[in-house]
Coordinates of C-alpha atoms and ligand atoms in Angstrom, one line a residue:
M1 CA 85.6 86.3 188.3
P2 CA 87.7 83.9 186.3
E3 CA 89.4 85.8 183.5
L4 CA 91.1 84.4 180.3
P5 CA 94.3 83.5 182.2
E6 CA 92.4 81.5 184.8
V7 CA 90.4 79.7 182.1
E8 CA 93.6 78.9 180.2
T9 CA 95.1 77.6 183.5
T10 CA 92.0 75.5 184.1
R11 CA 92.4 74.0 180.6
L12 CA 96.0 73.1 181.2
G13 CA 95.1 71.8 184.7
I14 CA 92.4 69.4 183.5
L15 CA 93.8 68.4 180.1
P16 CA 96.2 65.6 181.3
H17 CA 93.4 64.1 183.4
V18 CA 90.7 64.0 180.8
R19 CA 92.4 63.5 177.5
N20 CA 91.9 60.0 176.2
A21 CA 89.7 59.1 179.2
L22 CA 86.2 57.7 178.6
I23 CA 83.3 59.5 180.2
K24 CA 81.6 56.7 182.2
E25 CA 78.7 58.7 183.6
V26 CA 77.4 62.3 183.7
I27 CA 75.8 63.2 187.0
V28 CA 73.8 66.5 186.8
R29 CA 72.9 67.5 190.4
R30 CA 71.5 70.9 189.4
R31 CA 70.4 71.9 185.9
D32 CA 69.5 75.6 186.3
L33 CA 72.7 77.3 185.4
R34 CA 72.7 80.5 183.2
Q35 CA 71.3 78.2 180.5
A36 CA 69.6 75.0 181.5
V37 CA 72.0 72.0 181.2
P38 CA 70.6 70.0 178.3
E39 CA 69.4 66.5 178.7
S40 CA 71.5 65.6 175.7
L41 CA 74.6 65.9 177.8
A42 CA 74.0 62.3 178.8
E43 CA 74.8 61.3 175.2
I44 CA 78.5 61.7 175.9
E45 CA 78.5 58.7 178.2
G46 CA 80.8 56.0 176.8
L47 CA 82.6 58.5 174.6
R48 CA 86.3 59.3 174.7
V49 CA 87.7 62.8 175.3
I50 CA 90.0 63.7 172.4
D51 CA 91.1 67.2 173.5
V52 CA 90.3 70.3 175.5
T53 CA 90.7 73.7 173.8
R54 CA 89.6 77.2 174.6
R55 CA 87.8 80.0 172.7
A56 CA 87.5 83.3 174.6
K57 CA 86.5 82.2 178.1
Y58 CA 84.8 79.0 176.9
L59 CA 86.4 75.6 177.4
I60 CA 85.7 73.1 174.6
L61 CA 85.8 69.4 175.4
H62 CA 86.1 67.5 172.1
L63 CA 84.8 64.0 172.2
E64 CA 84.4 61.1 169.8
E65 CA 81.8 61.3 167.0
N66 CA 81.9 65.2 167.0
H67 CA 80.3 65.5 170.4
T68 CA 81.3 68.7 172.1
V69 CA 80.8 70.0 175.6
L70 CA 81.1 73.8 176.1
I71 CA 81.9 75.1 179.6
H72 CA 81.9 78.7 180.7
L73 CA 82.9 79.4 184.3
G74 CA 80.7 82.5 184.6
M75 CA 81.3 84.6 187.7
S76 CA 82.3 82.0 190.2
G77 CA 82.8 78.6 188.4
S78 CA 85.7 76.2 188.7
L79 CA 86.6 72.7 187.6
R80 CA 88.6 70.2 189.5
I81 CA 89.7 66.6 189.4
V82 CA 88.8 64.6 192.4
D83 CA 88.6 61.0 193.7
P84 CA 84.9 59.8 193.5
S85 CA 85.0 59.1 197.2
V86 CA 85.4 62.8 198.0
H87 CA 82.1 64.2 199.2
Y88 CA 80.3 66.7 197.0
R89 CA 80.5 70.3 198.1
T90 CA 77.3 72.4 198.2
H91 CA 77.8 73.9 194.7
D92 CA 79.2 71.0 192.8
H93 CA 76.5 70.9 190.1
I94 CA 77.9 68.4 187.6
A95 CA 80.3 65.5 187.8
F96 CA 81.8 63.6 184.9
T97 CA 83.1 60.2 186.0
L98 CA 86.1 59.1 184.0
S99 CA 87.6 55.7 183.1
T100 CA 90.7 56.7 184.9
G101 CA 88.9 56.3 188.2
K102 CA 88.8 60.1 188.8
E103 CA 85.9 62.6 188.5
L104 CA 85.8 66.0 186.8
R105 CA 83.5 68.3 188.9
F106 CA 82.0 71.6 187.9
H107 CA 81.4 73.9 190.9
D108 CA 79.6 77.2 190.7
P109 CA 78.0 79.0 193.7
R110 CA 76.4 81.8 191.7
R111 CA 75.3 79.6 188.7
F112 CA 76.2 82.1 186.0
G113 CA 78.2 79.4 184.3
I114 CA 77.3 77.4 181.3
V115 CA 77.7 73.7 180.6
T116 CA 76.1 72.7 177.3
H117 CA 76.4 70.0 174.6
A118 CA 76.3 70.0 170.9
V119 CA 77.3 67.7 168.0
L120 CA 79.4 69.7 165.6
R121 CA 82.1 68.9 163.2
D122 CA 83.6 72.3 163.9
P123 CA 82.8 73.4 167.4
L124 CA 83.9 77.0 166.6
T125 CA 80.7 77.3 164.5
H126 CA 78.6 77.1 167.6
P127 CA 76.2 80.1 168.0
L128 CA 77.9 81.1 171.3
F129 CA 81.0 82.0 169.3
S130 CA 79.3 83.8 166.4
S131 CA 80.1 87.4 167.4
L132 CA 83.5 86.9 169.0
G133 CA 86.5 88.9 167.8
P134 CA 90.0 87.4 167.6
E135 CA 92.0 85.7 170.4
P136 CA 94.4 88.3 172.0
L137 CA 97.3 85.8 172.0
Q138 CA 97.0 84.8 168.3
P139 CA 99.1 86.6 165.6
E140 CA 95.9 87.9 163.9
F141 CA 95.4 90.3 166.8
D142 CA 97.9 93.0 165.8
A143 CA 98.1 96.7 165.4
A144 CA 96.9 96.7 161.8
Y145 CA 93.8 94.7 162.8
L146 CA 93.1 97.0 165.7
K147 CA 93.6 100.2 163.6
H148 CA 91.0 98.9 161.2
A149 CA 88.6 97.7 163.9
L150 CA 88.7 101.1 165.7
R151 CA 88.9 103.3 162.6
S152 CA 85.6 105.2 163.2
L153 CA 85.1 104.4 166.9
Q154 CA 84.8 107.4 169.3
R155 CA 84.3 105.1 172.3
P156 CA 87.0 105.3 175.0
I157 CA 89.9 102.8 174.2
K158 CA 89.4 100.9 177.5
L159 CA 85.8 100.0 176.6
A160 CA 86.8 99.1 173.1
I161 CA 89.5 96.5 174.1
M162 CA 87.0 95.1 176.7
D163 CA 84.5 94.5 173.9
N164 CA 84.4 90.8 172.9
A165 CA 83.5 91.7 169.3
I166 CA 86.8 93.6 169.0
V167 CA 89.1 91.2 170.9
V168 CA 88.1 88.5 173.4
G169 CA 89.2 87.9 177.0
V170 CA 90.5 91.4 178.0
G171 CA 88.7 91.9 181.3
N172 CA 88.7 94.9 183.5
I173 CA 92.0 94.2 185.3
Y174 CA 93.9 93.4 182.2
A175 CA 92.5 96.4 180.3
S176 CA 93.7 98.8 183.0
E177 CA 97.1 97.2 183.3
S178 CA 97.7 97.0 179.6
L179 CA 96.8 100.7 179.1
L180 CA 99.4 101.7 181.8
H181 CA 102.1 99.6 180.0
A182 CA 101.1 101.2 176.7
G183 CA 101.1 104.8 178.2
I184 CA 97.5 105.4 176.9
Q185 CA 94.8 107.1 179.0
P186 CA 91.7 104.9 179.3
T187 CA 89.3 107.6 178.1
T188 CA 91.2 108.3 174.8
P189 CA 88.9 108.1 171.8
S190 CA 89.7 104.8 170.1
C191 CA 89.9 106.2 166.5
K192 CA 92.5 108.8 167.6
L193 CA 95.2 106.3 168.4
S194 CA 98.1 106.0 165.9
L195 CA 99.5 102.7 164.6
P196 CA 102.6 102.9 166.8
R197 CA 100.5 103.5 169.9
L198 CA 98.2 100.6 169.0
Q199 CA 101.3 98.5 168.5
R200 CA 102.4 99.3 172.1
L201 CA 98.9 98.4 173.3
V202 CA 98.8 95.1 171.5
D203 CA 102.2 94.2 172.9
A204 CA 101.1 95.2 176.4
I205 CA 97.9 93.1 176.2
K206 CA 99.8 90.0 175.1
M207 CA 102.5 90.6 177.7
V208 CA 100.1 91.1 180.6
L209 CA 98.0 88.0 179.7
E210 CA 101.0 85.8 179.0
K211 CA 102.6 86.8 182.3
S212 CA 99.3 85.9 184.1
I213 CA 99.0 82.6 182.4
A214 CA 102.6 81.8 183.3
Q215 CA 101.9 82.6 186.9
G216 CA 98.9 80.4 186.8
G217 CA 101.1 77.5 185.8
T218 CA 102.5 77.5 189.3
T219 CA 99.0 76.7 190.7
L220 CA 98.3 73.7 188.4
R221 CA 98.7 71.1 191.2
D222 CA 95.7 72.8 192.9
F223 CA 93.5 71.0 190.4
L224 CA 94.1 67.8 192.3
R225 CA 93.5 69.4 195.7
E226 CA 90.5 67.9 197.4
N227 CA 89.5 71.2 198.9
G228 CA 89.7 74.8 197.8
E229 CA 89.4 76.7 194.6
P230 CA 92.0 76.1 191.9
G231 CA 93.5 78.5 189.5
Y232 CA 92.7 81.9 190.8
F233 CA 95.7 84.2 191.1
R234 CA 96.7 87.7 190.6
Q235 CA 100.0 89.1 189.4
E236 CA 101.5 92.2 190.9
L237 CA 99.4 95.0 189.5
L238 CA 100.6 98.4 188.5
V239 CA 97.3 100.4 188.7
Y240 CA 94.3 98.1 189.4
E241 CA 92.7 98.8 192.8
R242 CA 95.6 101.1 193.7
E243 CA 93.7 104.5 193.9
G244 CA 95.7 107.1 195.7
Q245 CA 98.8 104.9 196.0
P246 CA 102.0 106.0 194.2
C247 CA 102.5 104.9 190.6
R248 CA 105.1 102.2 190.6
I249 CA 106.9 104.0 187.7
C250 CA 106.7 107.7 188.5
H251 CA 105.2 107.9 192.1
T252 CA 102.2 110.1 191.0
P253 CA 99.1 109.0 192.9
I254 CA 96.9 106.6 190.9
R255 CA 93.5 107.9 189.9
K256 CA 90.2 106.1 189.7
I257 CA 87.3 106.9 187.4
I258 CA 84.2 105.1 186.4
L259 CA 84.1 104.2 182.8
G260 CA 81.2 102.1 181.4
Q261 CA 80.2 101.4 185.0
R262 CA 83.5 99.8 185.7
S263 CA 86.2 101.0 188.0
T264 CA 89.1 102.3 185.9
Y265 CA 92.6 103.1 187.3
F266 CA 95.3 105.1 185.6
C267 CA 98.4 107.3 186.1
N268 CA 97.8 110.8 184.8
K269 CA 101.5 111.2 184.2
C270 CA 102.5 107.9 182.6
Q271 CA 99.4 107.7 180.4
K272 CA 98.6 110.3 177.7
R273 CA 95.5 110.9 175.7
Ligands
LIG1 ZN1 103.1 107.0 186.6

């Protein structure tokens, strides 16, 4: 599943190809994604793309006259830039033809993705964003914020940091890895964590995500590949999917538990409650 670093890498990958380009035509080959692709998407034909930003795992295409296209990659979505002569693949559902002579194509085998359109002066006021917590890489996500957000929460800390209302974009892999770096067991009740331990956790989340985004930077040329999936990558992981293997720090076998129906990996020695 594309996580926040993949979405950010996608943003950086398509940005130089779509910024300042005019959308010549929108070709919708299949409308039944997680939400139906609105007919109004055609209204962006003839408009120029001003910028591409990201909120949580949504990409926001900002166009002239406050037109906005929101894209979520869902479970299996990807975007790439191709020459229009390249044949459509089976799950290429939407194509945006650009004044540069290239096409931006949305590909999504499982169709859990979203491509929607709105006219909004401030795209961040869109209902899809109404219940989202802060961005993990922004300064407002700090230990003091987290202490306040978790002050009366008994829920295990791993589930809390994966909750988009508390902080966005910390998926299962990054939650497990961050908790190892911070030395915190995933089951620890959120409200029990002291400010210094939360500071270590905040630092770990930022570090793990930044490292992954930096690694994604090396795959940016893949956005121009005519075949294949761009932007999926995995850094060397300390605990995730390493059950029974020695901890890379202390050599204790990594343990696996199920928490909130998700596989959860930790080192019983390096991580304390
Ligand atoms: Zn260990």
